[in-house]
Amino acid sequence: MTKSLSELTRQAKEDISNCSSLKELDSVRVFYLGKKGKVSLELKSLSKLDPKERPQFGKQINEIKKTLQDKISLKKTELNTQKIKASIEQAAIDITLPGKTSSIGNIHPLSITLNQIEEIFINAGFLVDDGPEIEDEYHNFTALNIPGNHPARAMHDTFYFNNEYLLRTHTSPIQIRSMERDGVPIRVIAPGKVYRRDSDITHTPMFHQVEGLVIDKDINFTHLKGILHDFINSFFNDEMSLRFRPSYFPFTEPSAEVDLLSNDGQWLEILGCGMVHPKVLDNLGIDNKKYSGYAFGMGVERLTMLKYGIKDIRLFYENDLSFLSQFK
Ligand code: PHE
């Protein structure tokens, strides 16, 4: 074999092995074996040779052609295998990785409290009622014996829409609506959101109350004390101390605020209550000689904070999962 032929072969072999993609390999193939490729040109140059040398030279070039074709096809298989291997590796699933779990939500602490309050009172024979959050001033104030000029209106920092409509400042208007609809005797609780213009570590502009109302014949203050003691012991699952402190609400007479003795020896106010004022019954056309009853309104946030030792009321509304997920 001539020097130039063996050099050509060596170079072609080197180029083939250096290919790193099928595309590159194809250009190398065209470069050497294509119609105008180096090896093909050598074949064409046969005509210029002495006829005696032609068979020998031709044979050599054909052998080179065959060798290079074989080498290309081997390289092609190799590159194909590599390509498949790479794509398998890329798509592979690492089964030793920890799985992605979707965490399960839990009930908001205030909803837990509301559910418990409802359950306790339902077991004591109460129905659960509801009322509008956008209330008129008649149901929020007037019907509850708080006339327009009454100072108690100023006690509630009310969000007004206009002269007539407001965001209810307590759940007591539901008392009125329940009696308007169902008359007496009645035994209901009414949980819900209430609104006041107030915001600090113990107040938020929106909070929750549960109203209670019992009207029947021969209802007196001991019934009220009894139901509240039973409720509190059941809610805290413990024997708790309550203090009934004389107070004033225009819609109850007598009225009391109830304090609960906390673990650290402090009395904390949890609700307002009293015997429904005869004038409230009168406003609704209910015979207040025949019927009497009691009402109470308790703060749901306050009860929840006492139960779980939560110090800042705003935590309930910050949607911080590290806080919320503690209440399973
Ligand atoms: N509505 C009163 C308040 O929000 C609480 C209350 C309810 C008091 C029922 C007496 C009777 O402060």
PDB file of N, CA, C and O in Angstrom, residues 132-169:
ATOM      1  N   PRO A 132     -78.106  37.351  60.260  1.00  0.00           N
ATOM      2  CA  PRO A 132     -77.270  38.092  59.307  1.00  0.00           C
ATOM      3  C   PRO A 132     -76.140  38.870  60.000  1.00  0.00           C
ATOM      4  O   PRO A 132     -76.334  39.390  61.099  1.00  0.00           O
ATOM      5  N   GLU A 133     -74.991  38.951  59.321  1.00  0.00           N
ATOM      6  CA  GLU A 133     -73.886  39.754  59.867  1.00  0.00           C
ATOM      7  C   GLU A 133     -74.117  41.237  59.575  1.00  0.00           C
ATOM      8  O   GLU A 133     -73.690  42.095  60.333  1.00  0.00           O
ATOM      9  N   ILE A 134     -74.753  41.530  58.437  1.00  0.00           N
ATOM     10  CA  ILE A 134     -75.176  42.911  58.176  1.00  0.00           C
ATOM     11  C   ILE A 134     -76.557  43.034  58.802  1.00  0.00           C
ATOM     12  O   ILE A 134     -77.515  42.394  58.369  1.00  0.00           O
ATOM     13  N   GLU A 135     -76.631  43.829  59.850  1.00  0.00           N
ATOM     14  CA  GLU A 135     -77.834  43.874  60.677  1.00  0.00           C
ATOM     15  C   GLU A 135     -78.437  45.272  60.591  1.00  0.00           C
ATOM     16  O   GLU A 135     -77.748  46.233  60.210  1.00  0.00           O
ATOM     17  N   ASP A 136     -79.720  45.379  60.911  1.00  0.00           N
ATOM     18  CA  ASP A 136     -80.283  46.737  60.987  1.00  0.00           C
ATOM     19  C   ASP A 136     -80.238  47.211  62.437  1.00  0.00           C
ATOM     20  O   ASP A 136     -80.108  46.416  63.361  1.00  0.00           O
ATOM     21  N   GLU A 137     -80.333  48.527  62.592  1.00  0.00           N
ATOM     22  CA  GLU A 137     -80.130  49.064  63.942  1.00  0.00           C
ATOM     23  C   GLU A 137     -81.282  48.669  64.858  1.00  0.00           C
ATOM     24  O   GLU A 137     -81.117  48.574  66.063  1.00  0.00           O
ATOM     25  N   TYR A 138     -82.451  48.321  64.290  1.00  0.00           N
ATOM     26  CA  TYR A 138     -83.556  47.860  65.128  1.00  0.00           C
ATOM     27  C   TYR A 138     -83.172  46.566  65.860  1.00  0.00           C
ATOM     28  O   TYR A 138     -83.292  46.473  67.079  1.00  0.00           O
ATOM     29  N   HIS A 139     -82.682  45.565  65.094  1.00  0.00           N
ATOM     30  CA  HIS A 139     -82.369  44.275  65.745  1.00  0.00           C
ATOM     31  C   HIS A 139     -81.107  44.340  66.594  1.00  0.00           C
ATOM     32  O   HIS A 139     -81.009  43.670  67.614  1.00  0.00           O
ATOM     33  N   ASN A 140     -80.127  45.141  66.145  1.00  0.00           N
ATOM     34  CA  ASN A 140     -78.865  45.199  66.897  1.00  0.00           C
ATOM     35  C   ASN A 140     -79.010  46.029  68.189  1.00  0.00           C
ATOM     36  O   ASN A 140     -78.338  45.752  69.172  1.00  0.00           O
ATOM     37  N   PHE A 141     -79.892  47.028  68.154  1.00  0.00           N
ATOM     38  CA  PHE A 141     -80.013  47.943  69.313  1.00  0.00           C
ATOM     39  C   PHE A 141     -81.435  48.098  69.842  1.00  0.00           C
ATOM     40  O   PHE A 141     -81.739  47.696  70.963  1.00  0.00           O
ATOM     41  N   THR A 142     -82.304  48.699  69.028  1.00  0.00           N
ATOM     42  CA  THR A 142     -83.605  49.143  69.530  1.00  0.00           C
ATOM     43  C   THR A 142     -84.414  48.013  70.187  1.00  0.00           C
ATOM     44  O   THR A 142     -84.898  48.165  71.309  1.00  0.00           O
ATOM     45  N   ALA A 143     -84.526  46.885  69.489  1.00  0.00           N
ATOM     46  CA  ALA A 143     -85.325  45.782  70.024  1.00  0.00           C
ATOM     47  C   ALA A 143     -84.699  45.217  71.302  1.00  0.00           C
ATOM     48  O   ALA A 143     -85.374  44.584  72.113  1.00  0.00           O
ATOM     49  N   LEU A 144     -83.399  45.475  71.484  1.00  0.00           N
ATOM     50  CA  LEU A 144     -82.705  44.998  72.681  1.00  0.00           C
ATOM     51  C   LEU A 144     -82.701  46.062  73.778  1.00  0.00           C
ATOM     52  O   LEU A 144     -81.852  46.064  74.664  1.00  0.00           O
ATOM     53  N   ASN A 145     -83.673  46.971  73.661  1.00  0.00           N
ATOM     54  CA  ASN A 145     -83.831  47.989  74.699  1.00  0.00           C
ATOM     55  C   ASN A 145     -82.652  48.964  74.741  1.00  0.00           C
ATOM     56  O   ASN A 145     -82.283  49.452  75.803  1.00  0.00           O
ATOM     57  N   ILE A 146     -82.054  49.185  73.582  1.00  0.00           N
ATOM     58  CA  ILE A 146     -81.005  50.209  73.493  1.00  0.00           C
ATOM     59  C   ILE A 146     -81.510  51.282  72.526  1.00  0.00           C
ATOM     60  O   ILE A 146     -81.248  51.218  71.320  1.00  0.00           O
ATOM     61  N   PRO A 147     -82.282  52.264  73.022  1.00  0.00           N
ATOM     62  CA  PRO A 147     -82.823  53.277  72.110  1.00  0.00           C
ATOM     63  C   PRO A 147     -81.722  54.192  71.551  1.00  0.00           C
ATOM     64  O   PRO A 147     -80.583  54.154  72.028  1.00  0.00           O
ATOM     65  N   GLY A 148     -82.102  54.998  70.559  1.00  0.00           N
ATOM     66  CA  GLY A 148     -81.143  55.823  69.816  1.00  0.00           C
ATOM     67  C   GLY A 148     -80.248  56.697  70.657  1.00  0.00           C
ATOM     68  O   GLY A 148     -79.065  56.845  70.363  1.00  0.00           O
ATOM     69  N   ASN A 149     -80.797  57.236  71.729  1.00  0.00           N
ATOM     70  CA  ASN A 149     -80.004  58.171  72.533  1.00  0.00           C
ATOM     71  C   ASN A 149     -79.290  57.482  73.700  1.00  0.00           C
ATOM     72  O   ASN A 149     -78.706  58.130  74.548  1.00  0.00           O
ATOM     73  N   HIS A 150     -79.352  56.149  73.718  1.00  0.00           N
ATOM     74  CA  HIS A 150     -78.818  55.416  74.873  1.00  0.00           C
ATOM     75  C   HIS A 150     -77.291  55.368  74.840  1.00  0.00           C
ATOM     76  O   HIS A 150     -76.698  55.078  73.799  1.00  0.00           O
ATOM     77  N   PRO A 151     -76.643  55.642  75.984  1.00  0.00           N
ATOM     78  CA  PRO A 151     -75.172  55.636  75.990  1.00  0.00           C
ATOM     79  C   PRO A 151     -74.570  54.286  75.604  1.00  0.00           C
ATOM     80  O   PRO A 151     -73.439  54.238  75.113  1.00  0.00           O
ATOM     81  N   ALA A 152     -75.327  53.193  75.784  1.00  0.00           N
ATOM     82  CA  ALA A 152     -74.802  51.867  75.432  1.00  0.00           C
ATOM     83  C   ALA A 152     -74.481  51.756  73.943  1.00  0.00           C
ATOM     84  O   ALA A 152     -73.682  50.935  73.532  1.00  0.00           O
ATOM     85  N   ARG A 153     -75.114  52.589  73.128  1.00  0.00           N
ATOM     86  CA  ARG A 153     -74.791  52.562  71.691  1.00  0.00           C
ATOM     87  C   ARG A 153     -73.346  52.990  71.455  1.00  0.00           C
ATOM     88  O   ARG A 153     -72.684  52.509  70.550  1.00  0.00           O
ATOM     89  N   ALA A 154     -72.898  53.936  72.295  1.00  0.00           N
ATOM     90  CA  ALA A 154     -71.526  54.430  72.151  1.00  0.00           C
ATOM     91  C   ALA A 154     -70.521  53.403  72.678  1.00  0.00           C
ATOM     92  O   ALA A 154     -69.367  53.377  72.252  1.00  0.00           O
ATOM     93  N   MET A 155     -70.982  52.507  73.609  1.00  0.00           N
ATOM     94  CA  MET A 155     -70.099  51.460  74.144  1.00  0.00           C
ATOM     95  C   MET A 155     -69.615  50.525  73.039  1.00  0.00           C
ATOM     96  O   MET A 155     -68.517  50.007  73.081  1.00  0.00           O
ATOM     97  N   HIS A 156     -70.499  50.287  72.095  1.00  0.00           N
ATOM     98  CA  HIS A 156     -70.126  49.429  70.962  1.00  0.00           C
ATOM     99  C   HIS A 156     -69.559  50.317  69.861  1.00  0.00           C
ATOM    100  O   HIS A 156     -70.281  51.138  69.312  1.00  0.00           O
ATOM    101  N   ASP A 157     -68.284  50.157  69.553  1.00  0.00           N
ATOM    102  CA  ASP A 157     -67.714  50.935  68.452  1.00  0.00           C
ATOM    103  C   ASP A 157     -68.156  50.306  67.146  1.00  0.00           C
ATOM    104  O   ASP A 157     -67.528  49.395  66.638  1.00  0.00           O
ATOM    105  N   THR A 158     -69.264  50.828  66.633  1.00  0.00           N
ATOM    106  CA  THR A 158     -69.962  50.150  65.543  1.00  0.00           C
ATOM    107  C   THR A 158     -69.443  50.554  64.166  1.00  0.00           C
ATOM    108  O   THR A 158     -69.112  51.711  63.944  1.00  0.00           O
ATOM    109  N   PHE A 159     -69.371  49.575  63.275  1.00  0.00           N
ATOM    110  CA  PHE A 159     -69.148  49.867  61.848  1.00  0.00           C
ATOM    111  C   PHE A 159     -70.509  50.102  61.204  1.00  0.00           C
ATOM    112  O   PHE A 159     -71.299  49.178  61.073  1.00  0.00           O
ATOM    113  N   TYR A 160     -70.782  51.336  60.826  1.00  0.00           N
ATOM    114  CA  TYR A 160     -72.060  51.658  60.189  1.00  0.00           C
ATOM    115  C   TYR A 160     -71.924  51.690  58.670  1.00  0.00           C
ATOM    116  O   TYR A 160     -70.908  52.149  58.149  1.00  0.00           O
ATOM    117  N   PHE A 161     -72.966  51.217  57.962  1.00  0.00           N
ATOM    118  CA  PHE A 161     -73.028  51.415  56.510  1.00  0.00           C
ATOM    119  C   PHE A 161     -73.738  52.736  56.212  1.00  0.00           C
ATOM    120  O   PHE A 161     -73.365  53.490  55.337  1.00  0.00           O
ATOM    121  N   ASN A 162     -74.820  52.965  56.949  1.00  0.00           N
ATOM    122  CA  ASN A 162     -75.598  54.203  56.843  1.00  0.00           C
ATOM    123  C   ASN A 162     -76.409  54.307  58.128  1.00  0.00           C
ATOM    124  O   ASN A 162     -76.113  53.615  59.097  1.00  0.00           O
ATOM    125  N   ASN A 163     -77.458  55.111  58.144  1.00  0.00           N
ATOM    126  CA  ASN A 163     -78.251  55.276  59.366  1.00  0.00           C
ATOM    127  C   ASN A 163     -78.915  53.991  59.817  1.00  0.00           C
ATOM    128  O   ASN A 163     -79.166  53.798  60.997  1.00  0.00           O
ATOM    129  N   GLU A 164     -79.201  53.126  58.846  1.00  0.00           N
ATOM    130  CA  GLU A 164     -80.009  51.962  59.192  1.00  0.00           C
ATOM    131  C   GLU A 164     -79.199  50.666  59.339  1.00  0.00           C
ATOM    132  O   GLU A 164     -79.474  49.857  60.202  1.00  0.00           O
ATOM    133  N   TYR A 165     -78.189  50.511  58.480  1.00  0.00           N
ATOM    134  CA  TYR A 165     -77.494  49.221  58.466  1.00  0.00           C
ATOM    135  C   TYR A 165     -76.083  49.304  59.053  1.00  0.00           C
ATOM    136  O   TYR A 165     -75.385  50.307  58.915  1.00  0.00           O
ATOM    137  N   LEU A 166     -75.664  48.205  59.669  1.00  0.00           N
ATOM    138  CA  LEU A 166     -74.378  48.154  60.370  1.00  0.00           C
ATOM    139  C   LEU A 166     -73.889  46.708  60.406  1.00  0.00           C
ATOM    140  O   LEU A 166     -74.646  45.790  60.072  1.00  0.00           O
ATOM    141  N   LEU A 167     -72.625  46.522  60.764  1.00  0.00           N
ATOM    142  CA  LEU A 167     -72.145  45.160  61.026  1.00  0.00           C
ATOM    143  C   LEU A 167     -72.512  44.852  62.474  1.00  0.00           C
ATOM    144  O   LEU A 167     -72.202  45.641  63.368  1.00  0.00           O
ATOM    145  N   ARG A 168     -73.187  43.732  62.708  1.00  0.00           N
ATOM    146  CA  ARG A 168     -73.668  43.468  64.067  1.00  0.00           C
ATOM    147  C   ARG A 168     -72.508  43.517  65.057  1.00  0.00           C
ATOM    148  O   ARG A 168     -71.411  43.034  64.767  1.00  0.00           O
ATOM    149  N   THR A 169     -72.760  44.122  66.202  1.00  0.00           N
ATOM    150  CA  THR A 169     -71.708  44.295  67.208  1.00  0.00           C
ATOM    151  C   THR A 169     -71.734  43.173  68.232  1.00  0.00           C
ATOM    152  O   THR A 169     -70.850  43.067  69.074  1.00  0.00           O
TER     153      THR A 169
END
